[in-house]
Coordinates of C-alpha atoms in Angstrom, one line a residue:
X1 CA 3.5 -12.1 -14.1
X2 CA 2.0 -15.5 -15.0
X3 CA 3.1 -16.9 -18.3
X4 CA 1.8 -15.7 -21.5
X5 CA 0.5 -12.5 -19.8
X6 CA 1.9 -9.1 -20.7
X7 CA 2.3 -6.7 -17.6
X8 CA 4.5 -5.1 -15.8
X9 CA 5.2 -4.9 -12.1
X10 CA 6.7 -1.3 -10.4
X11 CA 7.5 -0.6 -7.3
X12 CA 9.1 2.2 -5.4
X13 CA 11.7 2.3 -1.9
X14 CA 11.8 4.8 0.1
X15 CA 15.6 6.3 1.9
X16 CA 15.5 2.8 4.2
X17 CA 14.7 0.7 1.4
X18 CA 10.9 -0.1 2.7
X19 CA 8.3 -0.3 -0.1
X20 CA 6.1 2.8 -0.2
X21 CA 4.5 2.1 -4.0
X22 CA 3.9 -1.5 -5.6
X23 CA 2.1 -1.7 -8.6
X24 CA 0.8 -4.3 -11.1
X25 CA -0.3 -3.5 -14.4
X26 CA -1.9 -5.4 -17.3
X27 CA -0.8 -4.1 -20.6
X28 CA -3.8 -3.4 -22.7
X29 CA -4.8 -1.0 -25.4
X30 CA -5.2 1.4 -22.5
X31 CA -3.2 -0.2 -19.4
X32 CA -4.9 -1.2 -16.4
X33 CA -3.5 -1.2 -13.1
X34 CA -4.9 -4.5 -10.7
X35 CA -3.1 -3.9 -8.3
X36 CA -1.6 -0.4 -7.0
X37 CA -1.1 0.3 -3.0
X38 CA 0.7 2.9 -1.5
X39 CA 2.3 2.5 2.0
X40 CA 3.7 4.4 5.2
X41 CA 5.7 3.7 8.2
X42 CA 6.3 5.0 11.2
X43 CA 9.9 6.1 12.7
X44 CA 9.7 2.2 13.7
X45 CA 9.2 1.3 10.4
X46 CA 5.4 0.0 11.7
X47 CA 3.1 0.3 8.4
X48 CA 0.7 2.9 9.7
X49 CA -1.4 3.2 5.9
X50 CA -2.1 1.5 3.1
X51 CA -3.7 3.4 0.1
X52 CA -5.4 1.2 -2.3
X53 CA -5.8 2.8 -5.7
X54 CA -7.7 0.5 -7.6
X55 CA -10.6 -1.0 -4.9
X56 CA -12.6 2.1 -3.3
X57 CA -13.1 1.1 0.6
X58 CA -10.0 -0.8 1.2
X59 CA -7.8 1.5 2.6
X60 CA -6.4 0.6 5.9
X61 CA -4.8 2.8 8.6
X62 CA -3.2 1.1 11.4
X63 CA -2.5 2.4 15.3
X64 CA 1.0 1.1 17.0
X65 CA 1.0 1.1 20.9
X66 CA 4.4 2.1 22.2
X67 CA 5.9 -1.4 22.3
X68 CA 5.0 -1.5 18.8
X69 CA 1.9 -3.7 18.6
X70 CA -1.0 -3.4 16.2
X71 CA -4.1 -2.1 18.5
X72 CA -6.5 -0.3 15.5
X73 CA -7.1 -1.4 12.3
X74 CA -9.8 0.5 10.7
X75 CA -10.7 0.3 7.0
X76 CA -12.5 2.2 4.7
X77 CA -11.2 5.3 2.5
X78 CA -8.4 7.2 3.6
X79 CA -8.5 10.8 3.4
X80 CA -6.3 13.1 4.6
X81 CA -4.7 10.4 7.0
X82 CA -8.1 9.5 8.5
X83 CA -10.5 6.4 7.7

């Protein structure tokens, strides 16, 4: 957090220590999160979402080839593990 600013930051790892929850929150009479993205991987640890909680229409879901290269990104809101 940048000086003089009361927040807190939260984040959660998963069994192979990989991010899967990182939060930012402003501490106000009722907190606000500003930042709060959930992520998963693949079995190649390739992030294949990312769930943004606070902006509606920036999800992302992502499409690996088998060598492991990004060929789909598609963005929008995620439900249900499609865009």
């Amino acid at each position: 957090m940048p000086p003089g600013t009361a927040g807190t930051a939260d984040g959660q790892l998963d069994s192979f220590n990989r991010v899967v929850k990182s939060r930012w929150t402003k501490e106000l009479t009722t907190n606000k999160n500003f930042y709060h993205v959930e992520l998963t991987y693949d079995r190649d640890s390739n992030i294949t979402s990312a769930d943004d909680s606070v902006h509606t229409g920036f999800d992302v879901k992502y499409t690996m080839d088998d060598t492991n290269r990004l060929v789909r990104a598609e963005e929008g809101t995620l439900s249900s593990g499609s865009i």
